[in-house]
Each structure stands twice: as C-alpha cells, then as structure tokens.
Coordinates of C-alpha atoms in Angstrom, one line a residue:
Chain A
M1 CA -6.5 -18.0 -64.7
F2 CA -5.1 -21.1 -63.2
A3 CA -1.9 -19.4 -62.4
S4 CA -3.8 -16.8 -60.4
L5 CA -5.5 -19.6 -58.6
G6 CA -2.2 -21.2 -57.6
Y7 CA -1.0 -17.8 -56.3
K8 CA -4.1 -17.5 -54.3
R9 CA -3.5 -20.9 -52.8
I10 CA 0.0 -20.1 -51.9
L11 CA -1.0 -16.7 -50.5
D12 CA -3.6 -18.5 -48.4
K13 CA -1.1 -20.9 -47.0
L14 CA 1.3 -18.0 -46.4
M15 CA -1.2 -16.0 -44.3
L16 CA -2.1 -19.1 -42.3
A17 CA 1.6 -19.2 -41.4
V18 CA 1.6 -15.5 -40.6
F19 CA -1.5 -15.8 -38.3
F20 CA -0.1 -18.9 -36.6
T21 CA 3.2 -17.2 -36.0
A22 CA 1.5 -14.3 -34.3
G23 CA -0.5 -16.6 -32.1
F24 CA 2.7 -18.5 -31.3
I25 CA 4.6 -15.4 -30.3
T26 CA 2.3 -14.8 -27.4
I27 CA 3.5 -18.1 -26.0
F28 CA 7.1 -16.8 -26.2
I29 CA 6.1 -13.8 -24.0
T30 CA 5.1 -16.2 -21.3
I31 CA 8.2 -18.3 -21.8
G32 CA 10.3 -15.1 -21.7
I33 CA 8.7 -14.0 -18.4
V34 CA 9.3 -17.4 -16.7
Y35 CA 12.7 -17.7 -18.3
V36 CA 13.9 -14.2 -17.1
L37 CA 12.4 -14.4 -13.7
L38 CA 13.6 -18.0 -13.2
A39 CA 17.2 -17.3 -14.5
D40 CA 17.9 -14.3 -12.5
T41 CA 16.2 -15.7 -9.4
L42 CA 18.4 -18.8 -9.5
E43 CA 21.4 -16.5 -9.9
F44 CA 20.1 -14.6 -6.8
F45 CA 19.8 -17.8 -4.8
K46 CA 23.5 -18.6 -5.6
E47 CA 24.4 -15.6 -3.4
V48 CA 21.5 -15.7 -0.8
S49 CA 20.3 -19.1 0.4
I50 CA 16.6 -20.0 0.1
K51 CA 16.6 -20.7 3.7
E52 CA 17.6 -17.1 4.5
F53 CA 15.1 -15.8 2.0
L54 CA 12.3 -17.7 3.7
T55 CA 13.2 -17.6 7.4
E56 CA 15.0 -14.2 7.9
K57 CA 12.8 -11.6 9.3
E58 CA 14.5 -8.5 8.0
W59 CA 14.9 -7.1 4.4
T60 CA 17.8 -4.7 4.3
P61 CA 19.4 -5.1 0.9
V62 CA 20.5 -1.4 0.6
F63 CA 22.1 -1.3 4.0
A64 CA 25.8 -2.2 4.8
T65 CA 24.8 -5.5 6.4
K66 CA 22.5 -7.0 3.7
K67 CA 19.7 -9.2 5.0
F68 CA 17.3 -10.9 2.6
G69 CA 14.1 -12.1 4.3
I70 CA 11.1 -11.7 2.1
W71 CA 8.5 -11.8 4.9
P72 CA 8.5 -8.0 5.6
L73 CA 7.6 -7.3 1.9
I74 CA 5.0 -10.1 1.8
A75 CA 3.5 -8.8 5.0
G76 CA 3.3 -5.3 3.7
T77 CA 1.8 -6.5 0.4
F78 CA -0.8 -8.6 2.2
L79 CA -1.5 -5.9 4.8
I80 CA -2.5 -3.4 2.1
A81 CA -4.5 -6.0 0.1
A82 CA -6.4 -6.9 3.3
I83 CA -7.3 -3.3 4.0
A84 CA -8.4 -2.9 0.4
M85 CA -10.5 -6.0 0.7
I86 CA -12.1 -4.8 4.0
V87 CA -13.1 -1.7 2.2
S88 CA -14.0 -3.3 -1.1
V89 CA -15.9 -6.4 -0.2
P90 CA -18.8 -4.9 1.8
L91 CA -19.0 -1.9 -0.6
G92 CA -18.8 -4.0 -3.7
L93 CA -21.4 -6.5 -2.3
L94 CA -23.8 -3.8 -1.4
I95 CA -23.5 -2.2 -4.9
A96 CA -23.6 -5.6 -6.7
I97 CA -26.9 -6.6 -5.0
Y98 CA -28.3 -3.1 -5.5
L99 CA -27.5 -3.0 -9.2
S100 CA -28.6 -6.5 -10.0
E101 CA -31.7 -6.7 -8.0
Y102 CA -33.0 -3.3 -7.3
A103 CA -31.7 -0.5 -9.7
S104 CA -33.5 0.8 -12.7
V105 CA -31.9 0.4 -16.0
S106 CA -31.0 4.1 -16.2
V107 CA -29.2 4.0 -12.9
K108 CA -27.3 0.9 -14.1
E109 CA -26.3 2.5 -17.3
I110 CA -24.8 5.5 -15.5
A111 CA -23.3 3.4 -12.6
K112 CA -21.6 0.8 -14.6
P113 CA -19.3 3.0 -16.7
I114 CA -18.3 4.9 -13.6
I115 CA -17.4 1.9 -11.7
E116 CA -15.5 0.5 -14.7
F117 CA -13.7 3.8 -15.1
L118 CA -12.2 3.4 -11.6
E119 CA -9.8 0.9 -13.1
A120 CA -8.8 3.1 -16.1
V121 CA -7.6 6.0 -13.9
P122 CA -3.8 6.1 -14.2
T123 CA -2.5 4.6 -11.0
V124 CA 0.0 7.4 -10.6
V125 CA -2.9 9.9 -10.3
Y126 CA -4.4 7.6 -7.5
G127 CA -0.9 7.8 -5.9
Y128 CA -1.0 11.5 -5.9
F129 CA -4.6 11.6 -4.5
T130 CA -3.6 9.1 -1.8
L131 CA -0.5 10.9 -0.6
L132 CA -1.9 14.5 -0.7
F133 CA -5.6 14.1 -0.2
V134 CA -6.6 10.8 1.5
T135 CA -3.7 10.6 4.0
P136 CA -4.2 14.1 5.3
L137 CA -7.9 13.5 5.6
L138 CA -7.4 10.3 7.4
Q139 CA -4.8 11.9 9.8
K140 CA -7.7 14.0 11.1
I141 CA -9.7 10.9 12.0
V142 CA -6.9 8.4 12.9
P143 CA -4.5 9.7 15.6
D144 CA -0.7 8.8 15.1
L145 CA -1.2 8.1 11.3
E146 CA 2.1 8.7 9.8
S147 CA 2.4 10.5 6.5
F148 CA 3.4 7.2 4.8
N149 CA 1.2 4.4 5.9
S150 CA -0.6 1.4 4.6
L151 CA -4.2 2.5 5.6
A152 CA -4.6 5.3 3.0
P153 CA -3.4 3.3 0.0
G154 CA -5.3 0.3 1.2
V155 CA -8.6 2.4 1.3
V156 CA -7.9 3.8 -2.2
L157 CA -7.1 0.4 -3.6
G158 CA -10.3 -0.8 -2.1
F159 CA -12.1 1.7 -4.4
M160 CA -9.8 1.0 -7.3
I161 CA -10.7 -2.8 -7.4
L162 CA -14.5 -2.2 -7.4
P163 CA -14.7 -3.1 -11.1
Y164 CA -13.9 -6.6 -9.8
T165 CA -15.6 -6.7 -6.5
A166 CA -18.8 -4.8 -7.5
S167 CA -19.0 -5.1 -11.3
M168 CA -17.9 -8.7 -11.7
A169 CA -20.0 -9.8 -8.8
E170 CA -23.0 -8.0 -10.3
D171 CA -22.4 -9.8 -13.6
A172 CA -22.3 -13.1 -11.8
M173 CA -25.6 -12.3 -9.9
K174 CA -27.3 -11.1 -13.1
G175 CA -26.4 -14.4 -14.7
V176 CA -28.7 -16.3 -12.4
P177 CA -31.8 -17.3 -14.4
Q178 CA -34.8 -15.1 -13.9
R179 CA -37.0 -18.2 -13.2
I180 CA -35.1 -18.8 -9.9
R181 CA -36.0 -15.2 -8.8
E182 CA -39.7 -15.5 -9.8
A183 CA -39.8 -18.9 -7.9
S184 CA -38.6 -17.2 -4.8
Y185 CA -41.0 -14.3 -5.1
A186 CA -43.9 -16.7 -5.7
L187 CA -43.2 -18.3 -2.4
G188 CA -43.6 -14.9 -0.8
A189 CA -40.0 -14.0 -0.2
T190 CA -38.9 -10.3 -0.3
K191 CA -36.4 -9.0 -2.8
L192 CA -33.7 -8.8 -0.2
W193 CA -34.3 -12.3 1.1
T194 CA -34.2 -13.5 -2.5
A195 CA -31.0 -11.7 -3.1
I196 CA -29.2 -12.9 0.0
R197 CA -30.5 -16.4 0.4
I198 CA -31.1 -17.4 -3.2
I199 CA -29.3 -15.3 -5.7
L200 CA -26.0 -14.8 -3.8
P201 CA -25.6 -18.6 -3.0
A202 CA -26.4 -19.4 -6.7
S203 CA -23.7 -17.1 -7.9
I204 CA -21.2 -17.4 -5.1
S205 CA -18.5 -18.8 -7.2
G206 CA -18.7 -16.0 -9.6
V207 CA -18.8 -13.4 -6.9
I208 CA -15.8 -14.9 -5.1
A209 CA -13.8 -15.1 -8.4
G210 CA -14.4 -11.4 -8.7
F211 CA -13.1 -10.8 -5.1
I212 CA -10.0 -13.0 -5.7
L213 CA -9.2 -11.2 -8.9
G214 CA -9.6 -7.8 -7.1
A215 CA -7.2 -9.1 -4.3
S216 CA -4.8 -10.1 -7.0
R217 CA -5.0 -6.6 -8.5
A218 CA -4.4 -5.1 -5.1
I219 CA -1.3 -7.3 -4.5
G220 CA 0.2 -6.5 -7.9
E221 CA -0.6 -2.8 -7.7
T222 CA 2.5 -0.7 -7.7
M223 CA 2.4 3.1 -8.1
V224 CA -0.1 3.9 -5.2
V225 CA 1.9 2.0 -2.7
A226 CA 5.3 3.1 -4.0
I227 CA 4.1 6.8 -3.7
S228 CA 2.2 6.6 -0.5
A229 CA 3.1 3.6 1.6
G230 CA 6.7 4.5 2.3
M231 CA 10.0 2.7 1.5
Y232 CA 10.4 0.9 4.8
P233 CA 10.3 -2.9 4.9
N234 CA 8.5 -3.4 8.2
L235 CA 7.2 -6.7 9.6
T236 CA 3.9 -5.1 11.2
L237 CA 0.3 -5.3 11.2
D238 CA -0.2 -1.7 12.3
P239 CA -1.9 0.1 9.3
R240 CA -0.5 3.5 10.6
E241 CA 3.1 2.7 10.1
P242 CA 5.1 3.1 6.8
I243 CA 5.8 -0.2 5.2
Q244 CA 7.1 -1.6 1.9
T245 CA 5.4 -3.9 -0.5
M246 CA 7.0 -6.3 -3.0
T247 CA 6.1 -3.9 -5.9
G248 CA 7.3 -0.8 -4.0
Y249 CA 10.6 -2.5 -3.4
I250 CA 11.0 -3.2 -7.1
V251 CA 10.3 0.4 -8.0
Q252 CA 12.7 1.7 -5.3
I253 CA 15.6 -0.4 -6.6
A254 CA 14.7 0.3 -10.2
L255 CA 14.9 4.0 -9.7
G256 CA 18.6 3.8 -8.8
D257 CA 21.3 2.8 -11.2
L258 CA 21.2 -1.0 -11.8
P259 CA 24.4 -2.7 -12.9
F260 CA 23.5 -6.0 -14.6
G261 CA 24.1 -8.9 -12.5
S262 CA 24.5 -7.0 -9.1
I263 CA 22.8 -8.4 -6.0
E264 CA 20.3 -5.5 -6.1
Y265 CA 19.5 -6.2 -9.8
L266 CA 19.0 -9.9 -9.0
S267 CA 17.0 -9.3 -5.9
I268 CA 14.2 -7.5 -7.7
F269 CA 13.8 -10.6 -9.9
A270 CA 13.6 -12.8 -6.8
V271 CA 10.9 -10.5 -5.4
G272 CA 9.2 -10.3 -8.8
F273 CA 9.1 -14.1 -9.1
T274 CA 7.5 -14.4 -5.7
L275 CA 5.0 -11.8 -6.7
F276 CA 4.3 -13.7 -10.1
I277 CA 3.8 -17.0 -8.2
I278 CA 1.2 -15.3 -5.7
A279 CA -0.6 -13.6 -8.6
F280 CA -0.7 -16.9 -10.6
V281 CA -2.1 -18.8 -7.8
F282 CA -4.8 -16.2 -7.2
N283 CA -5.7 -16.1 -10.9
S284 CA -5.8 -19.8 -11.3
I285 CA -8.3 -20.1 -8.4
A286 CA -10.4 -17.3 -9.9
L287 CA -10.4 -19.0 -13.4
W288 CA -11.3 -22.3 -11.7
L289 CA -14.2 -20.7 -9.9
K290 CA -15.4 -19.0 -13.0
S291 CA -15.5 -22.3 -14.9
K292 CA -17.6 -23.8 -12.2
I293 CA -20.4 -21.2 -12.9
R294 CA -20.5 -22.3 -16.4
E295 CA -21.1 -25.8 -15.4
M296 CA -24.1 -24.9 -13.2
Y297 CA -26.5 -23.5 -15.6
Chain B
M24 CA -60.5 -7.0 11.8
K25 CA -57.8 -8.2 14.1
S26 CA -56.5 -10.8 11.7
L27 CA -56.4 -8.2 9.0
E28 CA -54.2 -5.9 11.2
K29 CA -51.9 -8.7 12.0
F30 CA -51.6 -9.5 8.2
D31 CA -50.7 -5.8 7.5
K32 CA -48.1 -5.7 10.1
K33 CA -46.6 -8.9 8.8
K34 CA -46.6 -7.5 5.3
L35 CA -45.0 -4.3 6.5
K36 CA -42.2 -6.3 8.2
K37 CA -41.6 -8.1 5.0
I38 CA -41.5 -5.0 2.8
K39 CA -39.4 -2.8 5.1
P40 CA -36.0 -4.4 4.3
D41 CA -36.8 -3.8 0.6
I42 CA -37.2 -0.2 1.3
I43 CA -34.2 0.1 3.6
F44 CA -31.7 -1.9 1.5
P45 CA -32.0 0.1 -1.8
I46 CA -31.2 3.2 0.3
F47 CA -28.0 1.5 1.5
G48 CA -27.2 0.4 -1.9
F49 CA -27.8 3.8 -3.4
F50 CA -25.7 5.3 -0.6
A51 CA -22.8 3.0 -1.4
L52 CA -23.1 3.9 -5.1
F53 CA -23.1 7.6 -4.1
L54 CA -20.0 7.1 -2.1
V55 CA -18.2 5.7 -5.2
V56 CA -19.3 8.6 -7.4
S57 CA -18.3 11.1 -4.9
F58 CA -14.9 9.4 -4.5
M59 CA -14.4 9.8 -8.2
F60 CA -15.7 13.3 -8.2
T61 CA -13.4 14.3 -5.4
L62 CA -10.4 12.7 -7.2
V63 CA -11.0 14.6 -10.3
L64 CA -11.7 17.9 -8.5
D65 CA -8.8 17.6 -6.2
V66 CA -6.4 17.0 -9.1
F67 CA -7.9 19.9 -11.1
L68 CA -7.9 22.5 -8.3
D69 CA -4.3 21.6 -7.2
G70 CA -3.0 22.0 -10.7
F71 CA -5.2 24.7 -11.9
E72 CA -2.4 27.3 -11.6
K73 CA -0.2 25.3 -13.9
L74 CA -2.9 24.1 -16.3
K75 CA -3.6 27.7 -17.4
D76 CA 0.0 28.5 -17.9
P77 CA 1.0 28.0 -21.6
N78 CA 4.7 27.7 -20.7
F79 CA 3.8 24.5 -18.9
Y80 CA 3.1 22.7 -22.1
T81 CA 6.2 23.9 -24.0
S82 CA 9.0 23.7 -21.3
F83 CA 11.4 21.0 -20.3
P84 CA 11.6 19.7 -16.7
S85 CA 13.6 21.9 -14.5
R86 CA 15.2 22.2 -11.1
F87 CA 12.9 25.1 -10.5
P88 CA 9.3 24.1 -10.2
E89 CA 7.9 27.3 -11.6
K90 CA 9.9 26.8 -14.8
A91 CA 9.4 23.0 -15.2
G92 CA 7.1 21.8 -17.9
I93 CA 5.9 18.6 -19.6
L94 CA 7.3 19.1 -23.1
S95 CA 9.6 16.0 -23.0
G96 CA 6.8 14.1 -21.1
W97 CA 4.1 14.4 -23.8
V98 CA 6.4 14.0 -26.7
G99 CA 7.7 10.8 -25.0
T100 CA 4.2 9.6 -24.4
L101 CA 3.3 10.2 -28.0
L102 CA 6.3 8.3 -29.3
V103 CA 6.2 5.4 -26.9
M104 CA 2.5 5.0 -27.4
G105 CA 3.0 5.0 -31.2
G106 CA 5.5 2.1 -30.8
A107 CA 3.2 0.3 -28.4
I108 CA 0.1 0.6 -30.6
F109 CA 2.2 -0.5 -33.7
W110 CA 3.6 -3.7 -32.1
S111 CA 0.4 -4.7 -30.3
L112 CA -1.6 -4.5 -33.4
L113 CA 1.1 -6.3 -35.4
I114 CA 0.9 -9.4 -33.1
G115 CA -2.6 -9.0 -31.6
I116 CA -4.9 -8.8 -34.6
P117 CA -3.3 -11.8 -36.4
A118 CA -3.3 -13.8 -33.2
G119 CA -7.0 -13.1 -32.5
I120 CA -7.9 -13.9 -36.2
Y121 CA -6.0 -17.1 -36.0
L122 CA -7.8 -18.3 -32.7
E123 CA -11.2 -17.5 -34.2
E124 CA -10.8 -18.4 -37.8
Y125 CA -8.2 -21.1 -38.1
A126 CA -8.1 -22.9 -34.8
K127 CA -8.7 -26.5 -35.4
K128 CA -8.9 -27.6 -31.7
R129 CA -7.6 -31.1 -32.8
G130 CA -4.2 -33.0 -32.5
L131 CA -0.9 -31.4 -31.8
I132 CA -1.9 -28.1 -33.3
G133 CA -5.1 -28.2 -31.2
K134 CA -3.0 -28.5 -28.1
I135 CA -0.8 -25.6 -29.1
E136 CA -3.9 -23.6 -29.7
N137 CA -5.3 -24.4 -26.2
I138 CA -2.0 -23.3 -24.7
I139 CA -2.2 -20.0 -26.7
E140 CA -5.7 -19.5 -25.5
L141 CA -5.0 -20.2 -21.8
N142 CA -1.8 -18.2 -22.1
I143 CA -3.5 -15.0 -23.3
N144 CA -6.0 -15.2 -20.4
N145 CA -3.1 -15.6 -17.9
L146 CA -1.1 -12.8 -19.6
A147 CA -4.0 -10.4 -18.9
A148 CA -3.7 -11.1 -15.1
V149 CA 0.0 -10.7 -14.6
P150 CA 0.9 -7.6 -12.6
A151 CA 2.1 -4.9 -14.9
I152 CA 5.5 -4.6 -13.1
I153 CA 6.3 -8.1 -14.0
Y154 CA 6.3 -7.0 -17.6
G155 CA 8.7 -4.4 -16.6
L156 CA 11.0 -7.0 -15.2
L157 CA 10.6 -9.1 -18.3
A158 CA 11.6 -6.1 -20.5
L159 CA 14.5 -5.2 -18.2
G160 CA 15.9 -8.7 -18.4
I161 CA 15.2 -9.3 -22.1
F162 CA 15.0 -6.1 -24.1
V163 CA 17.4 -3.9 -22.0
Y164 CA 20.0 -6.3 -21.0
R165 CA 19.9 -9.4 -23.3
F166 CA 18.9 -7.7 -26.5
K167 CA 20.9 -4.6 -25.6
L168 CA 18.2 -2.3 -26.8
G169 CA 19.0 0.0 -23.8
E170 CA 16.6 2.2 -21.9
S171 CA 15.1 3.5 -25.1
I172 CA 11.8 4.5 -26.7
L173 CA 11.9 1.2 -28.6
T174 CA 12.1 -0.8 -25.4
A175 CA 9.3 1.2 -23.8
G176 CA 7.1 0.7 -26.8
L177 CA 7.7 -3.1 -26.8
T178 CA 7.0 -3.3 -23.1
L179 CA 3.7 -1.4 -23.3
S180 CA 2.6 -3.4 -26.4
I181 CA 2.9 -6.6 -24.4
L182 CA 0.6 -5.1 -21.8
M183 CA -1.9 -4.2 -24.5
L184 CA -1.7 -7.5 -26.3
P185 CA -4.3 -9.5 -24.2
V186 CA -6.9 -6.8 -24.5
I187 CA -6.5 -6.5 -28.2
V188 CA -6.6 -10.3 -28.8
V189 CA -9.7 -10.7 -26.7
N190 CA -11.5 -7.7 -28.4
T191 CA -10.5 -8.9 -31.8
R192 CA -11.9 -12.4 -31.1
E193 CA -15.2 -11.0 -29.7
A194 CA -15.7 -8.9 -32.7
I195 CA -15.1 -11.7 -35.1
R196 CA -17.3 -14.0 -33.1
R197 CA -20.3 -11.7 -33.7
I198 CA -20.0 -12.2 -37.5
P199 CA -22.4 -14.9 -38.4
R200 CA -21.3 -18.1 -40.2
D201 CA -23.4 -17.4 -43.3
I202 CA -21.0 -14.6 -44.3
R203 CA -18.1 -17.0 -44.4
E204 CA -20.1 -19.7 -46.1
A205 CA -21.3 -17.3 -48.7
A206 CA -17.8 -16.3 -49.5
Y207 CA -16.4 -19.8 -49.7
A208 CA -19.4 -20.7 -51.9
V209 CA -18.3 -18.2 -54.6
G210 CA -14.8 -19.5 -54.5
A211 CA -13.0 -17.2 -52.1
T212 CA -10.1 -18.6 -50.2
K213 CA -9.9 -18.2 -46.4
W214 CA -7.6 -15.2 -46.8
D215 CA -9.9 -13.6 -49.3
T216 CA -12.8 -13.9 -46.8
I217 CA -10.7 -12.6 -44.0
R218 CA -9.4 -9.6 -46.0
D219 CA -12.7 -8.6 -47.6
H220 CA -15.2 -9.6 -44.9
I221 CA -14.1 -10.7 -41.6
F222 CA -11.5 -8.0 -41.0
P223 CA -13.6 -5.0 -42.3
Y224 CA -16.7 -6.1 -40.3
S225 CA -14.7 -6.6 -37.1
L226 CA -12.7 -3.4 -37.5
G227 CA -15.0 -1.4 -35.2
G228 CA -14.6 -3.9 -32.4
I229 CA -10.8 -4.1 -32.8
L230 CA -10.7 -0.4 -32.6
T231 CA -12.6 -0.3 -29.5
G232 CA -10.2 -2.8 -27.9
L233 CA -7.3 -0.8 -29.2
I234 CA -8.4 2.4 -27.6
I235 CA -9.2 0.8 -24.3
A236 CA -5.9 -1.0 -24.3
A237 CA -4.1 2.3 -25.2
S238 CA -5.9 4.2 -22.5
R239 CA -4.6 1.7 -19.9
A240 CA -1.1 1.8 -21.3
I241 CA -0.9 5.6 -21.5
G242 CA -1.2 5.8 -17.7
E243 CA 1.1 2.9 -17.0
T244 CA 4.1 3.9 -14.9
A245 CA 5.5 0.9 -13.0
P246 CA 6.9 -1.2 -16.0
L247 CA 8.5 2.0 -17.4
V248 CA 10.1 2.8 -14.1
T249 CA 11.5 -0.7 -14.1
I250 CA 13.1 -0.5 -17.5
G251 CA 14.8 2.8 -16.5
A252 CA 12.8 5.7 -17.8
L253 CA 14.6 8.9 -17.1
T254 CA 12.9 11.6 -15.2
F255 CA 15.0 14.6 -16.4
I256 CA 15.0 14.9 -20.2
A257 CA 15.9 18.4 -21.4
F258 CA 16.0 17.6 -25.1
L259 CA 13.7 16.1 -27.8
P260 CA 14.6 13.2 -30.0
P261 CA 15.8 14.2 -33.5
N262 CA 13.2 14.9 -36.2
P263 CA 13.5 12.1 -38.6
I264 CA 11.3 13.8 -41.3
T265 CA 13.3 15.4 -44.1
S266 CA 12.2 17.9 -46.7
D267 CA 13.4 15.9 -49.6
F268 CA 12.7 12.3 -51.0
P269 CA 12.1 9.8 -49.2
Y270 CA 11.0 12.4 -46.6
L271 CA 12.2 10.0 -43.8
S272 CA 15.8 9.6 -42.6
L273 CA 16.3 6.0 -41.5
T274 CA 19.3 6.7 -39.5
K275 CA 17.6 9.6 -37.8
F276 CA 14.5 7.3 -37.2
W277 CA 16.7 4.8 -35.6
E278 CA 18.1 7.4 -33.4
V279 CA 14.6 8.3 -32.3
L280 CA 13.9 4.7 -31.4
M281 CA 17.1 4.5 -29.5
S282 CA 16.9 7.8 -27.6
P283 CA 16.3 7.9 -23.8
F284 CA 12.8 8.9 -22.9
T285 CA 10.4 10.1 -20.3
V286 CA 6.6 10.0 -20.3
L287 CA 3.9 11.9 -18.5
P288 CA 3.2 9.3 -15.8
I289 CA 7.0 9.1 -14.9
Q290 CA 7.2 12.8 -14.8
I291 CA 4.2 12.9 -12.4
F292 CA 5.8 10.2 -10.3
N293 CA 9.0 12.2 -10.0
W294 CA 7.2 15.4 -9.1
V295 CA 5.0 13.7 -6.5
S296 CA 8.1 12.2 -4.9
R297 CA 9.7 15.6 -4.3
P298 CA 9.2 17.3 -1.0
Q299 CA 8.6 20.8 -2.3
A300 CA 4.9 21.7 -2.6
A301 CA 5.5 23.6 -5.8
F302 CA 6.4 20.5 -7.7
Q303 CA 3.2 18.8 -6.5
I304 CA 1.3 21.5 -8.3
N305 CA 3.1 20.4 -11.5
A306 CA 2.2 16.7 -10.6
A307 CA -1.5 17.7 -10.2
A308 CA -1.5 19.6 -13.5
A309 CA 0.1 16.7 -15.5
G310 CA -2.1 14.2 -13.6
F311 CA -5.2 16.1 -14.7
I312 CA -4.1 16.2 -18.3
L313 CA -3.5 12.3 -18.1
L314 CA -6.9 11.9 -16.5
V315 CA -8.6 13.9 -19.3
L316 CA -6.8 11.8 -21.9
T317 CA -8.1 8.5 -20.3
V318 CA -11.6 9.9 -20.0
F319 CA -11.5 11.0 -23.6
M320 CA -10.2 7.6 -24.8
N321 CA -12.7 5.6 -22.8
A322 CA -15.6 7.8 -24.0
L323 CA -14.4 7.4 -27.6
A324 CA -14.3 3.6 -27.2
Y325 CA -17.8 3.6 -25.7
Y326 CA -19.0 5.7 -28.7
I327 CA -17.5 3.6 -31.3
R328 CA -18.8 0.4 -29.7
Q329 CA -22.5 1.8 -29.7
K330 CA -22.0 3.0 -33.4
V331 CA -20.7 -0.4 -34.4
R332 CA -23.5 -2.2 -32.8
R333 CA -26.1 -0.2 -34.8
K334 CA -24.2 -0.5 -37.9
Y335 CA -24.0 -4.2 -38.3
I336 CA -27.1 -6.0 -37.2
W337 CA -27.0 -9.5 -38.4

C-alpha cells in the first residue's frame, strides 16, 4: 500500500512538471517570434540602412532599382484602418447603445451571435466579397473608383471589426451598475440622455479599448487587403487608388519563391517587425484601458 | 390648463429622442444583418453552379476552370487541421490547467507564471500573419521541416493556443472549490483530483474553446501563404493505413506529414486572384463550403456551451 502511495507522489510531481512545461512552452513561442523577427530584421538592416527605411518615400523591392522606404506601406495600412474606423465607430456605438440601453432580451440574443460571427467568417471569403461585390457596387456611387482601391476593403473591414467596436463596447456599457442608471432616471433624464451623458462617460475606457482592439485587427488583417486593395505601394490618401499594406506586401513576396536570406526574404521580416510593434503598442493601450475599468467599480 | 399643456409639450420633447434613437439603433443592426445576409447570398449564388456539380468535390485543381475541383484542398484542410488540433490540445490544456490549478503567484515561479499569463493575452492579439513569419523563420528554415503539412499544423496550432488556454481556464474556474477540498480530504493527490474531477467537469468548456479555435483556424489563409502553401497540388499524400498489423505504416505517416499541401482557403485565394470569371465561380463555391463549415462549427460550440451549463449547476 505504501509503495503505491510513493508511486502516486512521484506521479503527482511528474504531472506538475508536465503542466509547468506546457505553460513554459507558450513563453518560448513569444521568444521565438521576437527572435525570428529581430534576427532577420537586423540582417535586413545590414543591407539597407535604417535611415533609408524611415526616410525614403518609395517602396520598390521588386524593381531593378530597389528602394526601401516603409512609409507607403504604413500609409496604406493606416488609410484602410482609418476608413474601417470611420465606418465602424459610429455604427458600433449606435448598436452598442441600442443593445445595452434599449433592446429587449430576445433582440439581444439574436443580435449578439450574429455580430460575433462577423469575426468568424473566413477572411478570404470577405476578400472575395469585397473584390467582386462591394467594389463594383461602390463604383456605381463613387466615380473614378479603381477596381483595386482602399475604400472597399476599408468598408468591409469596418463591418468585420464590429465584434470589437459594437460588442465589446456594449459589454463595457452593460458593466455600468444599474443603480447609476436608476439615479439618472430618477432625476428625470431620458434614456438617451442617460446613455450618452452618464453611461458612455462611465464606460468610456472600455469602449475605447474596444475601438483600439478593432483598429489593431484592421491593421493586422491580411487577406481582404491582399485580394482587393492592389499590390501598389502608393503614398496617397486617396481612397480610390490602389495601394499596398504591410500585410499585403508580405503576402505578395511570400507567394513567390523565397530563397533563404535574400533581400526579399529579409524585407518581409522587417515589415513584419514594424507591424508587430504597431500591433503591440495598440494592444498594450487597450489592455491598460481595460484594467482601468476594473479599478473604477 | 395652460400649464398642463406646457407640461405635456415638455414631456413630449423629452420622450421624442427615446422614440427616434431606437429606430436608428435598430436600423444600424438591420444594416449589419443585411450585410451578413448579402455576403452569404452572394457567395452562394455565384458558386451555385459548381456547388451542385459532384465532380467539383472529387477533382484536383486544373488549368481549366470547368475541370478544377477542391479534392486536394479539403484533404489538405482535414490533415492540417488534424495536426493543429493535436498540437494545440497537447500544449493548451496542460498550460490552462497549470495556470488555474497549480499557479502559486509567489516568488520566482510566481513571476514566471505572471509572464506566462500576460504572454498568452498578448499572443491572442498578434496579427495572424506574424505567426506565418515565425513559422517561416523557425519551422521551415531553421528546423528544416519544409513547406509541409507538419509545418502548417504547427503554425495553426500556435494560432489556436491562446483561445484554448483561455477557455480551459474559464471552464476550470467555474468548478467550485468544494470539489477539490472533498477530493483532497479523502486522500487524493492533486493529479488524482485533476484526472477524476477537474478535467472531466471542464471538458465541455474545453471542447467549446477547441471548436471555436478550430473554426477560426480552418479559414486562416495568411500564415499558410507565408509558409509557402502550394496552390496547385494534383496528388494526395500517401495513405498510411495498412491492412495488416500494426495498421499504420510509420514511414508512410512521416511522408504524409512531410508532403506539400494546399488547403481550401489557399485554393480560394488562388482562384480569386485569377482574371478569368470562370475561376471566380470556383472561388465562390469553395468559399461557400468554408462558410458553411464555420457556421456549423460555431453553432456546435454554442450548443455544447448551452448544454454544459445545464449539466453542471453548482
């Protein structure tokens, strides 16, 4: 009997080691990401100066005269993200206030899963829809809209990130204690007044955290822009022209043959590293904002 | 009388926005629903011709759009997802159990635990294509695993990992402390408790997380483009199952893991990028199949979650 007890103790310790190792492996994934991105980015900067990367205004790695200025890609990325936010923020806010303050339980039960599902749709299907349905539709409204542009993917991404801008915002507003609402009603305020002047300010950090996570998703989104925004690094703010985003560039280069260590291979890591830093900053701000809500109530 | 009229007007003014706003709100919601509906309908109608053609499901890709099919696509998706699910469960469940059941939150170990926890939150927010770069740099070039089914499975498993860890933790957290205390009181070790109680009770929640994670991974395209998924595969990996004992040929199994692959989303991406309209019909058909798969998986996860909630009421 004691022998079996000893065996049990050893097994218990062994399983602890197994579980701890599994947890530890997740750290290695992050170390791996940072190591790979950093190592190949440093390799890239041996051939291209950081100064050129940050000051040059053209990005032409596949041309005969190669120029590596990241700005056209950053501009394209942020242009699309900005269009997405212009669509998503008003729509998301409207839906969030409606769902949290007005809608009946049955409407909520139907609406929430549909909004959440927007994020589950495979992005390549969104890409197809953008290129072959949304762009032709917008071409009828917007003159001179080229068949590859940043407007259509921006609009579609605006819908795609609604799980963050609408659903997360709604969760934050619902989190405001009911007594605050009742107090406002008791003073004679309407529901809308309460929602906009009381509930929204009280939950603002959660709402904005949702917006920032949504923007971060739009920045990192790949297939929609790779399919429908074009492959043309273009330093422009005109939403009708074809552009290229950071993610779109990575896809374009990865589709070709990539010899290990070539300048094209290294450049996608430099672009990826830039993207990683931007996403990391956005997520850190969102996490910080979210931790602020917890302190409040 | 006059004052009463004034009061009514004031009241009316106050109530009006409460009547108008919900109409706007409902309209916004309606817009989102019709967006979704249009998307599904557009893909279905565009691809209808191919969807009803049985050859579409059993043919390899081809230069001729009318002959092209998704055989290698769905076989590839099946194999890659199998790998992704295996790896993500192998790491994700134990990591989740560790963080909930063992974490001490004190000393050096506690610091490591905090890093693990923060890290998993951060991993969930990294753009998917970055995982593709990680896989390209590590699995393909440094580990020399090539552009294979094994690499693809590992890549997608990293994407699924945070979702599985978070869902495992949430499922475990719902189990009340009494269960553990009762088990310890009758002499069970921690591992006994986890094996006989914690794990079985949280299985429903873990399964929900797995299905949601898998439904995201199955449509994931970008990281697989980055690691070099091929678009034109006109053969299937060898069949590793043999008729005699041990019914599985290991060398053949290794060949399967190492074979080049394509998956449904990659196939769709390739077809969308082609100028001929006939290929776009194929893209729509395959896209609709993918969409149906995701809807089905999400519905299943929703169903299991509801069922589990009713099964264990503490």
